[in-house]
PDB file of C-alpha atoms in Angstrom:
ATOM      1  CA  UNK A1397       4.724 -50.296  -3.872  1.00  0.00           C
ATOM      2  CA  UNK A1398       2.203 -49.309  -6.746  1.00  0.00           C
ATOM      3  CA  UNK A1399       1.709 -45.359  -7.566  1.00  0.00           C
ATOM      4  CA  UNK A1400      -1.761 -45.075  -8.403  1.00  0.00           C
ATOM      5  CA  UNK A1401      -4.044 -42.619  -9.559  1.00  0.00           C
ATOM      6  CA  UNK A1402      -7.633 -42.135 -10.770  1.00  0.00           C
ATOM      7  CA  UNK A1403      -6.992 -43.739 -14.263  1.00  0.00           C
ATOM      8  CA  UNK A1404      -6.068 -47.429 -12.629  1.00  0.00           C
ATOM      9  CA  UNK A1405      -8.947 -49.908 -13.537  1.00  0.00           C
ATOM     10  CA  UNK A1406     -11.262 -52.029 -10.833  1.00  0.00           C
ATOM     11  CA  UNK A1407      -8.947 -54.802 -11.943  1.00  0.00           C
ATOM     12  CA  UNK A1408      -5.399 -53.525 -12.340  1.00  0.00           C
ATOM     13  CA  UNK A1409      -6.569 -51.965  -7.972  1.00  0.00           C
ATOM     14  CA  UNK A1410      -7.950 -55.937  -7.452  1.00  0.00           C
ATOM     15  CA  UNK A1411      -4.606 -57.624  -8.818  1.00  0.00           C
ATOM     16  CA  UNK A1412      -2.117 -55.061  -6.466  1.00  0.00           C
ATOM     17  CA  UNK A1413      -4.674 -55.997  -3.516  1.00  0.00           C
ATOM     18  CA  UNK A1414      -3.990 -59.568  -4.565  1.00  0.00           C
ATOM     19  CA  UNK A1415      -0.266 -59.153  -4.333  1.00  0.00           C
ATOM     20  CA  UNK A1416      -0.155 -57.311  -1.295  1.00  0.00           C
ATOM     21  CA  UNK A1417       0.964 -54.558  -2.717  1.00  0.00           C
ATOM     22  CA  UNK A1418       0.896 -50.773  -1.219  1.00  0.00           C
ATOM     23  CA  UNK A1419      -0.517 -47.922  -3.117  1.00  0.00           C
ATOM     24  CA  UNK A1420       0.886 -44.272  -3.199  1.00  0.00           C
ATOM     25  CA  UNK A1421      -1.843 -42.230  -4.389  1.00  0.00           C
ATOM     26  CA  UNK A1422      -3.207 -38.539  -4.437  1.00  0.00           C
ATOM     27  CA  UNK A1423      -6.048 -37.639  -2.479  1.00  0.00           C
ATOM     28  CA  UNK A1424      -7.954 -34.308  -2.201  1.00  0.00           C
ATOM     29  CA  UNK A1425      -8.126 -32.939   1.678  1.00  0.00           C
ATOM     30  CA  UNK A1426      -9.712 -29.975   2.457  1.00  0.00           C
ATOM     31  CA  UNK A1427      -8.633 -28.344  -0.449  1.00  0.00           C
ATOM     32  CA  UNK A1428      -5.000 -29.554  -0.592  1.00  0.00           C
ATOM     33  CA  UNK A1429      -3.751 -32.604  -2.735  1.00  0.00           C
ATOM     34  CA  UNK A1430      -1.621 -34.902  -0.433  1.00  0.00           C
ATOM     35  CA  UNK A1431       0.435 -37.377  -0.659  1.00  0.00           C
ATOM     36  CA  UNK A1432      -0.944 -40.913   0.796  1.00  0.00           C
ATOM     37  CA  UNK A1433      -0.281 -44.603   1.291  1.00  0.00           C
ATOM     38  CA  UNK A1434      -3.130 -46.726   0.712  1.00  0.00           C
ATOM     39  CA  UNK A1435      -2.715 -50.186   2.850  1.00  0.00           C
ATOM     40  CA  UNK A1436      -3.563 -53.315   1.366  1.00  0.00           C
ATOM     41  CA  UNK A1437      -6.051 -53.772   3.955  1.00  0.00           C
ATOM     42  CA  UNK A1438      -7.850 -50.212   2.978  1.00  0.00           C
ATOM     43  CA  UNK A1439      -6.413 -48.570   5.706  1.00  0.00           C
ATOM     44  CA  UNK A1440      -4.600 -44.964   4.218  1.00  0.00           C
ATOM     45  CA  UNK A1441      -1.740 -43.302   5.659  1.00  0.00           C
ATOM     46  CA  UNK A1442      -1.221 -39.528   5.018  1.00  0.00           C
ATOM     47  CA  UNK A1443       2.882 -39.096   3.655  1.00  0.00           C
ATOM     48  CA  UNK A1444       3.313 -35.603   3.855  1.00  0.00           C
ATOM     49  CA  UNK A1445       2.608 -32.156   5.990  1.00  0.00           C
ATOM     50  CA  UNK A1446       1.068 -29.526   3.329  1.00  0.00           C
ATOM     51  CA  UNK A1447       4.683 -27.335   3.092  1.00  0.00           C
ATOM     52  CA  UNK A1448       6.610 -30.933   2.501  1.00  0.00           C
ATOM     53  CA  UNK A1449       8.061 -31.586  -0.990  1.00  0.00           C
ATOM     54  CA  UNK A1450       9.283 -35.160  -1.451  1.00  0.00           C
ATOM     55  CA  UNK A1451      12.231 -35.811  -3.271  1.00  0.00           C
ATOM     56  CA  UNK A1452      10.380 -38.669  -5.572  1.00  0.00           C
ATOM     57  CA  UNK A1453       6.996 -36.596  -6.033  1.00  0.00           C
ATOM     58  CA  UNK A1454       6.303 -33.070  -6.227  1.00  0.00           C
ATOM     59  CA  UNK A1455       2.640 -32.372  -5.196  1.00  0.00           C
ATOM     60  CA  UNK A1456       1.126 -29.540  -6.707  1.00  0.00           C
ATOM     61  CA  UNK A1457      -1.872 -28.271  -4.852  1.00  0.00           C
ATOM     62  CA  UNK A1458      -5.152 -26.792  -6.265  1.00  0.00           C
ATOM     63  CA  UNK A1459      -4.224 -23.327  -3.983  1.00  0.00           C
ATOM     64  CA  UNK A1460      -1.174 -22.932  -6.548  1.00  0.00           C
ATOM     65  CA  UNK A1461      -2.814 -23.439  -9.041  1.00  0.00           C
ATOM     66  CA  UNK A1462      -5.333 -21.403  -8.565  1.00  0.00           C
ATOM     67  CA  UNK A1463      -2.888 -18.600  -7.972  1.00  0.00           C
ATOM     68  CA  UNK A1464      -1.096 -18.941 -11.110  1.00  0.00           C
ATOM     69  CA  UNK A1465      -4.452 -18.259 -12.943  1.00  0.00           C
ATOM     70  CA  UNK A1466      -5.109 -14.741 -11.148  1.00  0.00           C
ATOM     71  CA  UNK A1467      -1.677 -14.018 -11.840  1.00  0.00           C
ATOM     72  CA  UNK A1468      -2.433 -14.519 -15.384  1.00  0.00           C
ATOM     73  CA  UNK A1469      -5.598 -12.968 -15.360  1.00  0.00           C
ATOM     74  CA  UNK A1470      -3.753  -9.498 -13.528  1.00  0.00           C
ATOM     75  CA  UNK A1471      -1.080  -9.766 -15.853  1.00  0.00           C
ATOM     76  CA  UNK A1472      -3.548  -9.713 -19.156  1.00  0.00           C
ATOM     77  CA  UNK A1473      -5.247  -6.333 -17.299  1.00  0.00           C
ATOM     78  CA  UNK A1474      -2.159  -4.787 -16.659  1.00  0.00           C
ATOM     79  CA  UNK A1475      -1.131  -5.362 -20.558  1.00  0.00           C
ATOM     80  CA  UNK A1476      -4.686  -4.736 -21.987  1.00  0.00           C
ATOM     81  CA  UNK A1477      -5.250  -0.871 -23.178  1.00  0.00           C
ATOM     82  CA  UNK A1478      -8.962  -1.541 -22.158  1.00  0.00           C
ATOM     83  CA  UNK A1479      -8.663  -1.663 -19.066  1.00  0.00           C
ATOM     84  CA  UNK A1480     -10.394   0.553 -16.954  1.00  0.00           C
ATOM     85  CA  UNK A1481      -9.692   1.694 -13.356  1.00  0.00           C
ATOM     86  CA  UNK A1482     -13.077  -0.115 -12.233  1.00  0.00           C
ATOM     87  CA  UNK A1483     -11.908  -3.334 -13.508  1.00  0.00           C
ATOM     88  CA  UNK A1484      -8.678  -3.290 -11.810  1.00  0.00           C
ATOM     89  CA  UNK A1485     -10.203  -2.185  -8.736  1.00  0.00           C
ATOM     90  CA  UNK A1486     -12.917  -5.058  -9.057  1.00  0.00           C
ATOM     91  CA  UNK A1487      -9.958  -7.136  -9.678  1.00  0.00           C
ATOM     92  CA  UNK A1488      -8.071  -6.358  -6.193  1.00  0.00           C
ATOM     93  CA  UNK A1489     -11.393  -6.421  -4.463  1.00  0.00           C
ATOM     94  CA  UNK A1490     -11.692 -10.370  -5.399  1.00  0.00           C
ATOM     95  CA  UNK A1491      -8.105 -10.732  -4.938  1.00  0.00           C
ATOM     96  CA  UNK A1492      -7.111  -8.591  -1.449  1.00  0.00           C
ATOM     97  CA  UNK A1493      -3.782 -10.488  -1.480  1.00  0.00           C
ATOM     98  CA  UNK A1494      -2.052  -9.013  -4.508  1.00  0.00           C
ATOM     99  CA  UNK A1495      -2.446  -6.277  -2.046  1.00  0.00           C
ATOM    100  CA  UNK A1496      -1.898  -6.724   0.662  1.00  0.00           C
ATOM    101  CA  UNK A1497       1.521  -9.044   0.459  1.00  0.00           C
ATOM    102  CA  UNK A1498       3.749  -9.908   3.888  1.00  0.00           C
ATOM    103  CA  UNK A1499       2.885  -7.061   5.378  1.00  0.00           C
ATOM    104  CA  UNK A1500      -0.808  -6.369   5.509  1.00  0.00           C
ATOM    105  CA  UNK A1501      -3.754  -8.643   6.224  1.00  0.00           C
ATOM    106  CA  UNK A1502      -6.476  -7.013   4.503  1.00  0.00           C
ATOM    107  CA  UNK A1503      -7.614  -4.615   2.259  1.00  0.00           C
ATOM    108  CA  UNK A1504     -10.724  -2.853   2.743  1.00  0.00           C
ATOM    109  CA  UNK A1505     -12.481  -1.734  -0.783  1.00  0.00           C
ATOM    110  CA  UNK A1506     -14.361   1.894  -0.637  1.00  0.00           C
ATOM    111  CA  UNK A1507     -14.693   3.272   3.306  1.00  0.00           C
ATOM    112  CA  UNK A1508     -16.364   5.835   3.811  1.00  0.00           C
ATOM    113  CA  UNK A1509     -14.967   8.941   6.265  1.00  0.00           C
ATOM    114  CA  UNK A1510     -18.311  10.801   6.712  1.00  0.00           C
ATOM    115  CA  UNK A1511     -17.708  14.551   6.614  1.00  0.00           C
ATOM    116  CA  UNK A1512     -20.548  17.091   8.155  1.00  0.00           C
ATOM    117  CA  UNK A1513     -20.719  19.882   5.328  1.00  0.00           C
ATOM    118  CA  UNK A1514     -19.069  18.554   2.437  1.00  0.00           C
ATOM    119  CA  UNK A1515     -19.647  15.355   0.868  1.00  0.00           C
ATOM    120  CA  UNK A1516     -18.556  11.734   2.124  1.00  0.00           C
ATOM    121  CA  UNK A1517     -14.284  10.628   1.416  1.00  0.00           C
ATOM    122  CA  UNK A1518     -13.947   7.516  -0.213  1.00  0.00           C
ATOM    123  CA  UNK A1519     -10.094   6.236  -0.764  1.00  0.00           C
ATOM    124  CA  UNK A1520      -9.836   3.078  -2.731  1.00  0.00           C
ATOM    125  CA  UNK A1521      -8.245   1.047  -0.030  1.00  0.00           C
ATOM    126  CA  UNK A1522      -7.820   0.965   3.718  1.00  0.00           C
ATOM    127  CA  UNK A1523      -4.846  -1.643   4.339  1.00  0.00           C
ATOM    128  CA  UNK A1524      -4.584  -3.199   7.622  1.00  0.00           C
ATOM    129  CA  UNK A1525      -1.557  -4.329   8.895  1.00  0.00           C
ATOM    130  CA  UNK A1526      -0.611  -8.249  10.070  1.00  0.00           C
ATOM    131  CA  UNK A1527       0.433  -6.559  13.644  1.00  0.00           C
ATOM    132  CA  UNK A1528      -2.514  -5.741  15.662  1.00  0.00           C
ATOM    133  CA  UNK A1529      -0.462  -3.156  17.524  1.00  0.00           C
ATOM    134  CA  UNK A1530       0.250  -1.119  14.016  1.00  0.00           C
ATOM    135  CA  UNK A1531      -1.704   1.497  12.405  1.00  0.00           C
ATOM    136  CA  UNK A1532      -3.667   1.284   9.091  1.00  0.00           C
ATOM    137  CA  UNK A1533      -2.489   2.310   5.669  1.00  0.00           C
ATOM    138  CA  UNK A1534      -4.414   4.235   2.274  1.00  0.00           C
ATOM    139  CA  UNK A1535      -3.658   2.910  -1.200  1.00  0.00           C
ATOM    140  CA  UNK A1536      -4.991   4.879  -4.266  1.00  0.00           C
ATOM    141  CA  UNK A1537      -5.196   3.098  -7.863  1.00  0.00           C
ATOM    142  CA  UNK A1538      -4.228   4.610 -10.929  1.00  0.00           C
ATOM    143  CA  UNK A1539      -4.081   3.345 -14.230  1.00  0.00           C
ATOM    144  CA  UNK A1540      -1.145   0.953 -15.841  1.00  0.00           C
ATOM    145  CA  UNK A1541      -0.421   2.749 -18.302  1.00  0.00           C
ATOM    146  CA  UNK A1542      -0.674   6.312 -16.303  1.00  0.00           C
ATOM    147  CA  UNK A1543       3.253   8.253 -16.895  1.00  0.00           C
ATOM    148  CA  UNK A1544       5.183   8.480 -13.643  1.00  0.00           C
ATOM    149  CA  UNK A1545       7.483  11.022 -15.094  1.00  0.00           C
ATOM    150  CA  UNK A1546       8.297  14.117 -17.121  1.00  0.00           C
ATOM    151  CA  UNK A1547      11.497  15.547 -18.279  1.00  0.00           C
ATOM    152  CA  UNK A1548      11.344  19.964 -18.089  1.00  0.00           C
ATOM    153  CA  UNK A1549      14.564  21.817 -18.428  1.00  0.00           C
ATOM    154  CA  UNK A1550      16.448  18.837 -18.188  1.00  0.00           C
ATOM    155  CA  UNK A1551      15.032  17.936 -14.692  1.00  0.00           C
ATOM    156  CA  UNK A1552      13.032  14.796 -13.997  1.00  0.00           C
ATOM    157  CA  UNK A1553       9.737  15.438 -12.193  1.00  0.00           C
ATOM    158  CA  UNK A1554       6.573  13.179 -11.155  1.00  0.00           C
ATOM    159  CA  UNK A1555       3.617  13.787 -13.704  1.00  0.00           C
ATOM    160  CA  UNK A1556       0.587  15.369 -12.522  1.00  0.00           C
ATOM    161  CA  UNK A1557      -1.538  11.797 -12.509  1.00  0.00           C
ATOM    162  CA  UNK A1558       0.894  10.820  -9.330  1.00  0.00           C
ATOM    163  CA  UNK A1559       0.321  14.424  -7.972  1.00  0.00           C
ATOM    164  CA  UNK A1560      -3.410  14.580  -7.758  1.00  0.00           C
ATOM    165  CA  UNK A1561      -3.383  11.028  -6.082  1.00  0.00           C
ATOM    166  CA  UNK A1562      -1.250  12.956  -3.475  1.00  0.00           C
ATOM    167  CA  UNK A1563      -3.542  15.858  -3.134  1.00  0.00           C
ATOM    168  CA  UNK A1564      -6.128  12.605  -2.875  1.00  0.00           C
ATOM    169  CA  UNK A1565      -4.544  11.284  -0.234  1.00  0.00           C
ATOM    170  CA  UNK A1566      -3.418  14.172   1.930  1.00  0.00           C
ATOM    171  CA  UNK A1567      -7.014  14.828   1.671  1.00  0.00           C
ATOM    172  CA  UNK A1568      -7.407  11.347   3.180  1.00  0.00           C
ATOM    173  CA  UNK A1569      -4.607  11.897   5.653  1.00  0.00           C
ATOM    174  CA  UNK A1570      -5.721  14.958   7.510  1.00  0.00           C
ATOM    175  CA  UNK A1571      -9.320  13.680   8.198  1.00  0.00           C
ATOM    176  CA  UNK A1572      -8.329  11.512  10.725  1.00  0.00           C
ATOM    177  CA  UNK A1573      -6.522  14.384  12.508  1.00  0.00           C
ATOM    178  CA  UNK A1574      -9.911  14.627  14.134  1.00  0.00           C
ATOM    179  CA  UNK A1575     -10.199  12.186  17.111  1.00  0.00           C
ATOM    180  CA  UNK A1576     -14.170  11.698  16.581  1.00  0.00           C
ATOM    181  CA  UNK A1577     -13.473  10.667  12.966  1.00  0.00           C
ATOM    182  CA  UNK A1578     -11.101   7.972  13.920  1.00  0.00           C
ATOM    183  CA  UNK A1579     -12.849   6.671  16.920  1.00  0.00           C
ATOM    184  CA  UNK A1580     -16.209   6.402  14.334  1.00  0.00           C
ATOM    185  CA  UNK A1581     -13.820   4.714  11.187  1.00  0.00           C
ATOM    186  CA  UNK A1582     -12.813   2.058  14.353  1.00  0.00           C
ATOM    187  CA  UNK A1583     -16.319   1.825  15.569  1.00  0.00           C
ATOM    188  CA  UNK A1584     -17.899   1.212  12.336  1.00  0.00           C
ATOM    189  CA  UNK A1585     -15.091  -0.172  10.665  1.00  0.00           C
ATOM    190  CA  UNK A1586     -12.430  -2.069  12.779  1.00  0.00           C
ATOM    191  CA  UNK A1587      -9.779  -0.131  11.106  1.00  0.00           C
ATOM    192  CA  UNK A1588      -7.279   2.046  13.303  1.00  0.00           C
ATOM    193  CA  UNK A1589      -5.577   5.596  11.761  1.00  0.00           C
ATOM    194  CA  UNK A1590      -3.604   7.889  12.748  1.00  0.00           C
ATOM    195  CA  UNK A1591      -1.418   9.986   9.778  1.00  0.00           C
ATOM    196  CA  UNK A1592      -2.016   6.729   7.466  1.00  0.00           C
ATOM    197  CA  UNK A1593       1.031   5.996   5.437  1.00  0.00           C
ATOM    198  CA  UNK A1594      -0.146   7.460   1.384  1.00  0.00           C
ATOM    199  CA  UNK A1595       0.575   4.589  -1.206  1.00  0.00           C
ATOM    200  CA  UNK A1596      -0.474   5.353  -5.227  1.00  0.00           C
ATOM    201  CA  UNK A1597      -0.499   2.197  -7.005  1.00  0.00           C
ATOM    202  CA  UNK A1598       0.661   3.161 -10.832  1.00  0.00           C
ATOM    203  CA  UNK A1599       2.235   2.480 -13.903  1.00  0.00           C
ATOM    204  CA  UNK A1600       5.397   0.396 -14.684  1.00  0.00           C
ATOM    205  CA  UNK A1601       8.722   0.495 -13.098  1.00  0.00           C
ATOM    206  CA  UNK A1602      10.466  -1.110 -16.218  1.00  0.00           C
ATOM    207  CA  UNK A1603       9.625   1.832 -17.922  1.00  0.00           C
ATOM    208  CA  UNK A1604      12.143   4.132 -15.978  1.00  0.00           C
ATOM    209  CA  UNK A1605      15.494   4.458 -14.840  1.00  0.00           C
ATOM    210  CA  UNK A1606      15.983   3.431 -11.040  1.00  0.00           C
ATOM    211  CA  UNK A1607      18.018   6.304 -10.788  1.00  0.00           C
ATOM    212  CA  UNK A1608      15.505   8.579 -12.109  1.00  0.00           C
ATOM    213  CA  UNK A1609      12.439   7.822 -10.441  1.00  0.00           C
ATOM    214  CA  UNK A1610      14.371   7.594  -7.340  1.00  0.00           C
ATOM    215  CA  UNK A1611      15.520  11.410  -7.778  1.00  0.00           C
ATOM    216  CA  UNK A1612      11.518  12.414  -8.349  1.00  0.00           C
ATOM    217  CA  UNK A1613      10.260  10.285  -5.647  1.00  0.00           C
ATOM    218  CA  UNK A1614      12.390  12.471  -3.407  1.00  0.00           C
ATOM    219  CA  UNK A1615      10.164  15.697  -3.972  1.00  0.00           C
ATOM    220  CA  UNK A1616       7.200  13.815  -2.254  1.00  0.00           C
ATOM    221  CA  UNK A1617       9.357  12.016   0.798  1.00  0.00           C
ATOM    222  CA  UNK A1618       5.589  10.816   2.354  1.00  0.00           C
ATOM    223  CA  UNK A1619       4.571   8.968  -0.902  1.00  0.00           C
ATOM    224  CA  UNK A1620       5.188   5.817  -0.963  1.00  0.00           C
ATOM    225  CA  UNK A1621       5.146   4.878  -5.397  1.00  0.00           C
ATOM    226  CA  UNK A1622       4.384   1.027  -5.633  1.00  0.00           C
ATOM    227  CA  UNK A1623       3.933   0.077  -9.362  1.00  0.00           C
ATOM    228  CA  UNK A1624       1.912  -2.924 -11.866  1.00  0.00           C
ATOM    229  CA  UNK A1625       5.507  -4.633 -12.271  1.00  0.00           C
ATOM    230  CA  UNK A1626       5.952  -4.330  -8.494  1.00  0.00           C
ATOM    231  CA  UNK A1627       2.836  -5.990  -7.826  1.00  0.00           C
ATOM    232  CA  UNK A1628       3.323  -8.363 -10.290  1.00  0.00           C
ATOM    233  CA  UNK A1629       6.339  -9.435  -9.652  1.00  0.00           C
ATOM    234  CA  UNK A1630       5.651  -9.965  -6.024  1.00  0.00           C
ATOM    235  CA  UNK A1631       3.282 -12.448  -7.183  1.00  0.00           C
ATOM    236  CA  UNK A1632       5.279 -13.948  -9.358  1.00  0.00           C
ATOM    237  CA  UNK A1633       7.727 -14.667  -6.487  1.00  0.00           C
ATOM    238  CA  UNK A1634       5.029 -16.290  -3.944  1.00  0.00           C
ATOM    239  CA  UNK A1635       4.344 -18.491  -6.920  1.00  0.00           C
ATOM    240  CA  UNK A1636       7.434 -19.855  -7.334  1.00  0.00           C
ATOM    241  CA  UNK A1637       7.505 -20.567  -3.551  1.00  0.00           C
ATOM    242  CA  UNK A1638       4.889 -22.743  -3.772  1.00  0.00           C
TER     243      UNK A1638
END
């Protein structure tokens, strides 16, 4: 049996056919590289299911590879001082998986919860959940580099960037107390709420203590603090799955 790939001449594929040989080779199927058998009579065999690893060939496909390169490309945002909120947000928008991870299947950019005197609501995300029967979420984005705490008299608090997404949020949270506003945000939307879970995205983890931003987290038991290094590092993980 010959491994073959695209680099094998017209001659060196005419002298295995002569011989009778098989050919292992690498073809591209909707979207995946797979493993295959190429008969000597032309006829091709498919060797593998897409999650199978062989013990003799590893085959990478274009999805992974693909994903490495947005992990790079969040990874260079999350380190760049330039970055700006917009650009991270554009980023996720492309990219609703960073996002959303195991337990979300989508990640709605910019809804709108119409108000009748004041102006429009618009939270960054509206995450909805893998399980039809569950509720939707609200995420808020913050910048990287944005402090998560403070040190005053020896106590450790949140800083006040992670308190005004709160105030952001509860904002978001109490609108759909109203039954018409969630029964419009379905309509027009397909998204279902009912006291949304609040989630800030900011900041670094490595930057802290666990201890410590466990003991602030406390004073705002509804928030739910997911970090850049959190994010990151989730991605990092489905990577190495792959």
């Amino acid at each position: 049996m010959k491994i073959v790939d695209s680099g094998d001449t017209e001659e060196e594929q005419e002298i295995s056919e002569s011989n009778g040989d098989d050919w292992l080779g690498i073809e591209l199927l909707d979207g995946r590289l797979r493993l295959v058998s190429v008969q000597s009579d032309g006829s091709v065999k498919i060797l593998d299911t897409p999650g199978h690893l062989h013990s003799l060939l590893y085959v990478a496909s274009l999805e992974a590879a693909g994903w490495k390169a947005l992990v790079q490309e969040l990874e260079d945002l999350i380190n760049s001082p330039k970055s700006a909120e917009r650009d991270l947000h554009q980023f996720f928008e492309r990219n609703p998986d960073f996002l959303c991870g195991d337990a979300y299947e989508e990640a709605k950019s910019h809804i709108v919860l119409q108000r009748d005197s004041d102006g429009p609501l618009i939270p960054d995300f509206a995450l909805k959940p893998r399980n039809p029967n569950a509720l939707c979420d609200l995420l808020e984005l913050k910048l990287p580099k944005a402090k998560l705490l403070r040190v005053s008299k020896n106590r450790v608090r949140l800083t006040s960037a992670i308190m005004e997404a709160c105030a952001q949020l509860r904002e978001y949270q109490s609108y759909f107390d109203d039954v018409k506003k969630r029964v419009a945000v379905e309509e027009t939307y397909g998204l279902r709420f009912f006291r949304p879970r609040m989630m800030v995205l900011i900041g670094k983890r490595s930057d802290y203590s666990a201890s410590d931003l466990r003991s602030a987290e406390s004073d705002v038991p509804n928030l739910s603090i997911v970090t850049y290094d959190d994010i990151l590092e989730r991605a990092k993980a489905r990577l190495r799955r792959r």
